[in-house]
Rosetta silent file (secondary structure, phi, psi, omega in degrees, C-alpha in Angstrom):
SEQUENCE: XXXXXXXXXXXXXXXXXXXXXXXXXXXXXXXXXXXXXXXXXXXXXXXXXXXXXXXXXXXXXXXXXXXXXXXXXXXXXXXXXXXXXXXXXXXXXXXXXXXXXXXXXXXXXXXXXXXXXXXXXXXXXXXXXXXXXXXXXXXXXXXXXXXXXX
SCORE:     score description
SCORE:     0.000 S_00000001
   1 L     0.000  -39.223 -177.790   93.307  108.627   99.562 S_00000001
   2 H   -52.114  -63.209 -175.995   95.192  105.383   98.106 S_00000001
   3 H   -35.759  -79.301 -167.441   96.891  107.978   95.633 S_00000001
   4 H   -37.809  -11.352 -155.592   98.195  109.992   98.507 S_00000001
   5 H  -101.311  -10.673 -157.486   99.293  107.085  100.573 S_00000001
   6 H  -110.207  -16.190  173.909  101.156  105.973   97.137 S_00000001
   7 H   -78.545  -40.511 -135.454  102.976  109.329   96.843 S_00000001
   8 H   -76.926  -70.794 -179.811  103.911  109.162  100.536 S_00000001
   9 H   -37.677  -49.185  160.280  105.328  105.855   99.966 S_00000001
  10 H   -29.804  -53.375 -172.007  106.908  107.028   96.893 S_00000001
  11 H  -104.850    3.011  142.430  108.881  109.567   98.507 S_00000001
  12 H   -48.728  -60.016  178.319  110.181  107.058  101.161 S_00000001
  13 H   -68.336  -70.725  124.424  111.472  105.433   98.865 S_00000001
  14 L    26.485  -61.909 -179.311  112.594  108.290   96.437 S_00000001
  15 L  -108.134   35.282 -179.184  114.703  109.272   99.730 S_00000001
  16 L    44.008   38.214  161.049  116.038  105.521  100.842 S_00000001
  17 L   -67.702  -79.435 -143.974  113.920  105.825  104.252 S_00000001
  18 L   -87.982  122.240  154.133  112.395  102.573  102.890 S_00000001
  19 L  -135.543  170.951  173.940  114.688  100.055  101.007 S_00000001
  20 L    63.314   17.300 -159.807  114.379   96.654  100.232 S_00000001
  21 L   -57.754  -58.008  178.325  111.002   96.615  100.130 S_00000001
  22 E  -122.046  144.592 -177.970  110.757   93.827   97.857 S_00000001
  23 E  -119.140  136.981  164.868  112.958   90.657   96.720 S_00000001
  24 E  -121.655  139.490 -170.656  112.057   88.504   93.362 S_00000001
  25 L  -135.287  152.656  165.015  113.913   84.824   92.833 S_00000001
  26 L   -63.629  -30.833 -176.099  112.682   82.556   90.064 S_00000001
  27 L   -88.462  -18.185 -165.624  111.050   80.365   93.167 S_00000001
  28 E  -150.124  124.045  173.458  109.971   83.201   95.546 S_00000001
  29 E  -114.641  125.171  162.427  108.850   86.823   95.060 S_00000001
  30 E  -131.438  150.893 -174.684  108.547   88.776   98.341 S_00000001
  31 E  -100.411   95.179  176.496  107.367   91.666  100.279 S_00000001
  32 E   -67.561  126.462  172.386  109.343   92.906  103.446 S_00000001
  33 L  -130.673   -0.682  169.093  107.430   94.980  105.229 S_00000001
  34 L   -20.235  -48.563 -163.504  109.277   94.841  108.650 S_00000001
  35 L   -86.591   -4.530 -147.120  110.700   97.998  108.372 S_00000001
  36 L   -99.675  114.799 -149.608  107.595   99.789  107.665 S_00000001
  37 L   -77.604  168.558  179.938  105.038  102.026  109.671 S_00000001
  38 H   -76.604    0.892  160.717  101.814  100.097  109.171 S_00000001
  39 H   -83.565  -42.940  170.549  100.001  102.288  106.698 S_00000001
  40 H   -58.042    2.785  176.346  102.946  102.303  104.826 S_00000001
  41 H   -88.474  -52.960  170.305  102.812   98.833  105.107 S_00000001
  42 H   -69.962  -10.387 -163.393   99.032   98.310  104.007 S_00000001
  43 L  -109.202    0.970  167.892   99.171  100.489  101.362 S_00000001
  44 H   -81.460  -43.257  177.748  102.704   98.650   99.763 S_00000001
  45 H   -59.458  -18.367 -157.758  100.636   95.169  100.093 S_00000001
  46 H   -88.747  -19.063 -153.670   97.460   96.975   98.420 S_00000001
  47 H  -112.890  -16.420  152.384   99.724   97.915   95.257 S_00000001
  48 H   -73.887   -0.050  155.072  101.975   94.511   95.206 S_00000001
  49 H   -79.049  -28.025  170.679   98.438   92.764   95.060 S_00000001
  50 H  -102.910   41.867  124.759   97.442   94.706   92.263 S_00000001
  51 H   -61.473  -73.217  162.211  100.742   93.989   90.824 S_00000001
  52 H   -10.369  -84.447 -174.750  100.162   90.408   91.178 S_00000001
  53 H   -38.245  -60.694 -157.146   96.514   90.682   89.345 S_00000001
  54 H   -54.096  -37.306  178.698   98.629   92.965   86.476 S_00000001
  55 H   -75.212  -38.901  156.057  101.306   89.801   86.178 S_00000001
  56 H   -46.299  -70.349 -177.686   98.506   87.343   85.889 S_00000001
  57 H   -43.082  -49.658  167.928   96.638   89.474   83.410 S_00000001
  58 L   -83.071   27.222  175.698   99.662   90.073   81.149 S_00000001
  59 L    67.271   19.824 -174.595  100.250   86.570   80.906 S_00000001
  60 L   -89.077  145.955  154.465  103.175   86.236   83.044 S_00000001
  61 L   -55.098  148.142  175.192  103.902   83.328   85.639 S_00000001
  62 L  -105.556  139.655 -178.109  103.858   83.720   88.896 S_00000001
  63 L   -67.494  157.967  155.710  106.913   81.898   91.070 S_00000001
  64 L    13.570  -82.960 -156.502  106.156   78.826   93.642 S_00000001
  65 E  -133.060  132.453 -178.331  106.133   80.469   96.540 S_00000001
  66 E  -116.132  159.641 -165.203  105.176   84.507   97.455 S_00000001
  67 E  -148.918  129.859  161.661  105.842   85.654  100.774 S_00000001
  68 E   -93.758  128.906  170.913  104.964   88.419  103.320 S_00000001
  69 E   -83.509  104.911 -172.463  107.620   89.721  105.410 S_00000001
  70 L  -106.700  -30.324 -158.304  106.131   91.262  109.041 S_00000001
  71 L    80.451  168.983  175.482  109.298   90.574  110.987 S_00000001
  72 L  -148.140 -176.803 -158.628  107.981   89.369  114.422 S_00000001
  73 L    93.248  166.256 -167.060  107.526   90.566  118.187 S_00000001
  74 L   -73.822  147.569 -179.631  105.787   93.557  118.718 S_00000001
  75 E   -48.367   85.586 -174.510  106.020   96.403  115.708 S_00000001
  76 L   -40.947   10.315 -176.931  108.410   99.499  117.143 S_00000001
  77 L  -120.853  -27.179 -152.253  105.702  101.345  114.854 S_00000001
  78 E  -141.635  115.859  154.649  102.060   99.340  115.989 S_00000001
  79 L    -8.696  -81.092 -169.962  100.834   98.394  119.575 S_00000001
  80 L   -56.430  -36.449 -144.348   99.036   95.265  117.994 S_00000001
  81 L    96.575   90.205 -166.132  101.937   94.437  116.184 S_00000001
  82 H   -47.459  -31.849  151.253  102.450   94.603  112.140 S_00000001
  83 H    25.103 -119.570  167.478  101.610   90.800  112.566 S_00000001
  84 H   -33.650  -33.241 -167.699   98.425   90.974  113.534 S_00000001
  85 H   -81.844  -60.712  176.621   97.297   94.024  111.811 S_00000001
  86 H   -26.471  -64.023 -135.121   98.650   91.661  108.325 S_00000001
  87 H   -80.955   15.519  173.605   97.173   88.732  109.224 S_00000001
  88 H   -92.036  -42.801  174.713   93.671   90.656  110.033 S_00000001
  89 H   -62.774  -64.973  163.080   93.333   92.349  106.756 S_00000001
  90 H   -55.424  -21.768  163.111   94.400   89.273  105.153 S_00000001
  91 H   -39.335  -54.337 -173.280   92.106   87.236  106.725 S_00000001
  92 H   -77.933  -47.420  149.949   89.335   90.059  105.797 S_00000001
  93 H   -16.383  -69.827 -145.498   90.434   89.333  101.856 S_00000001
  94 L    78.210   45.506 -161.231   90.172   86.066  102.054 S_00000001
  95 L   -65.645  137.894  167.643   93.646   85.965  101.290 S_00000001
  96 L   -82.814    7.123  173.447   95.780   82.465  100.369 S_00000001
  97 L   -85.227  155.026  172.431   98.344   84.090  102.511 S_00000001
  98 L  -148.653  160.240  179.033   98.651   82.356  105.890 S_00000001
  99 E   -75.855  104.530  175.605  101.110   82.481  108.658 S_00000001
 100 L   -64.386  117.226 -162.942  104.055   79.999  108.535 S_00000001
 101 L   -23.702  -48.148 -149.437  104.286   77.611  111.472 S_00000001
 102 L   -95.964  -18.407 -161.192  108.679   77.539  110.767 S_00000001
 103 L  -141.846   87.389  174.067  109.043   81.581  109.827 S_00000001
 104 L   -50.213  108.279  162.050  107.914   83.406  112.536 S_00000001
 105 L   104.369   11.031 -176.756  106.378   86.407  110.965 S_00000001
 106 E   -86.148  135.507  157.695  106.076   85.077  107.628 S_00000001
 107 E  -105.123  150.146 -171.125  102.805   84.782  105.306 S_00000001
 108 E  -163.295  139.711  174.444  103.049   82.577  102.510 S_00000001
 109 E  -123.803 -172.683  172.249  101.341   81.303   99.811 S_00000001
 110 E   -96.968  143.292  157.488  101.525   78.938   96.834 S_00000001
 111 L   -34.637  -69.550 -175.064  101.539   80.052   92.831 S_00000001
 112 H   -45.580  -56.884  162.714   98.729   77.737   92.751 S_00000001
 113 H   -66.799    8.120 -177.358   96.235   79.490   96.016 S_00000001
 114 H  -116.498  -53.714 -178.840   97.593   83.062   94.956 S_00000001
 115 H   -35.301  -70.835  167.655   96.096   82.532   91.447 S_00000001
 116 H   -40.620  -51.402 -154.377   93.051   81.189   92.434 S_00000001
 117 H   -67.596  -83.263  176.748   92.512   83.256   94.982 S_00000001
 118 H    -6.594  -33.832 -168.717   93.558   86.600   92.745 S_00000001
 119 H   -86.783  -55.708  176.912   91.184   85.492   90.114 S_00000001
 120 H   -36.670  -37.939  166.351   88.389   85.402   92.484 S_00000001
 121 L   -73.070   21.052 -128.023   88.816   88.778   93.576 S_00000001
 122 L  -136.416  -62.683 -172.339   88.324   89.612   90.173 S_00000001
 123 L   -89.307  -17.051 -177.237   84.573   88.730   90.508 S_00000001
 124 L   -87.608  174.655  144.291   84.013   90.223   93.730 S_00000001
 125 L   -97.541   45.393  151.612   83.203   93.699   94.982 S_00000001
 126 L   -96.049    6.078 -148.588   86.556   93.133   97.078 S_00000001
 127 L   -99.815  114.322 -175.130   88.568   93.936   94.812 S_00000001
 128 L   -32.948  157.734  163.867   91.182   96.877   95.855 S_00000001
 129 L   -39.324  153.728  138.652   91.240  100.414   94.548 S_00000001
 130 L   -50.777  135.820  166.831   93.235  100.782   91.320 S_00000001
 131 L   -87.103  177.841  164.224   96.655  102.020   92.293 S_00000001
 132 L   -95.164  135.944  179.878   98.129  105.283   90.121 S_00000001
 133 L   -63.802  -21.638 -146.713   99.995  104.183   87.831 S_00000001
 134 L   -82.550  -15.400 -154.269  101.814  107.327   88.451 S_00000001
 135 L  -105.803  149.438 -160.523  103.554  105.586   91.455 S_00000001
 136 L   -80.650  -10.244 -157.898  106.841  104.613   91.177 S_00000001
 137 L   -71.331  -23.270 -133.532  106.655  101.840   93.877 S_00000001
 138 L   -87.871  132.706 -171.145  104.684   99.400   91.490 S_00000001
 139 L  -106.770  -69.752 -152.037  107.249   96.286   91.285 S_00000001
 140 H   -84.881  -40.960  161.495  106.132   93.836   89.097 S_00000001
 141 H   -30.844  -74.903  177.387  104.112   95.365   86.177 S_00000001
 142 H   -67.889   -6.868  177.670  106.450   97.809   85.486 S_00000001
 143 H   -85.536  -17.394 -162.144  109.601   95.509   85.923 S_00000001
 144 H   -89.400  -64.683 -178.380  108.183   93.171   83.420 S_00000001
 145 L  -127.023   32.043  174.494  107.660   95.245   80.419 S_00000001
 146 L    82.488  -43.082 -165.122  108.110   98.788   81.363 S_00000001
 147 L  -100.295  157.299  167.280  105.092  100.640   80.242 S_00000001
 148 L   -86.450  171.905  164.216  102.148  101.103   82.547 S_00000001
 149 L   -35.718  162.595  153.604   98.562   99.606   82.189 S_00000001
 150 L   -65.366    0.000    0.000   96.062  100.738   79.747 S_00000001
């Protein structure tokens, strides 16, 4: 089902519905998901987390500070709010993201609590599906050296 949800996304993208998905700074890498109905929203956070894990793994640094983008007020896509629906899943992770008191609609973590926490999940049986490699969406892995995983 992830695969399907990662071609969908794919072809969002593919056809500029979706831009801007993500921004990387040497201090801050982040994921806007404002614009985004909320599966396409959970299933771009499931494949920048296992992006993350892939940039850890290949020995890369991670910036500062990483950041979720919900936008805020209620979602023109989700009753509840993409918010809420974020900050439930993370929450159900056990996610270093948290909401920031100053950036309404922001989650944000530290290098240092995104590490940890990433490695932990590691160890768990929490640990997301494997994305397909096949999807074009994958931002940091493939930005770093090109080739996909093994």
């Amino acid at each position: 089902m992830l695969e399907r949800a990662c071609e969908l996304l794919d072809l969002g993208l593919t056809l500029e519905i979706y831009t801007n998905i993500m921004s990387r700074t040497s201090t801050q890498w982040s994921l806007n998901l404002k614009s985004l109905f909320p599966g396409a929203a959970m299933t771009a956070l499931l494949i920048w987390m296992n992006d993350l894990s892939k940039v850890l793994e290949a020995g890369e640094e991670l910036p500062p500070l990483l950041g979720i983008n919900t936008g805020h007020g209620k979602h023109k896509y989700s009753e509840k709010g993409l918010a809420n629906v974020l900050e439930s899943y993370l929450k159900e992770l056990n996610s270093s993201f948290h909401e920031a008191p100053d950036k309404v609609g922001w989650f944000l973590t530290t290098k240092v609590a995104a590490e940890s926490w990433l490695e932990s999940r590691k160890s768990t049986d929490a640990v997301a599906a494997e994305v397909p490699c096949s999807c074009r969406f994958s931002f940091f892995f493939m930005s770093i050296n090109g080739t996909c995983p093994p």
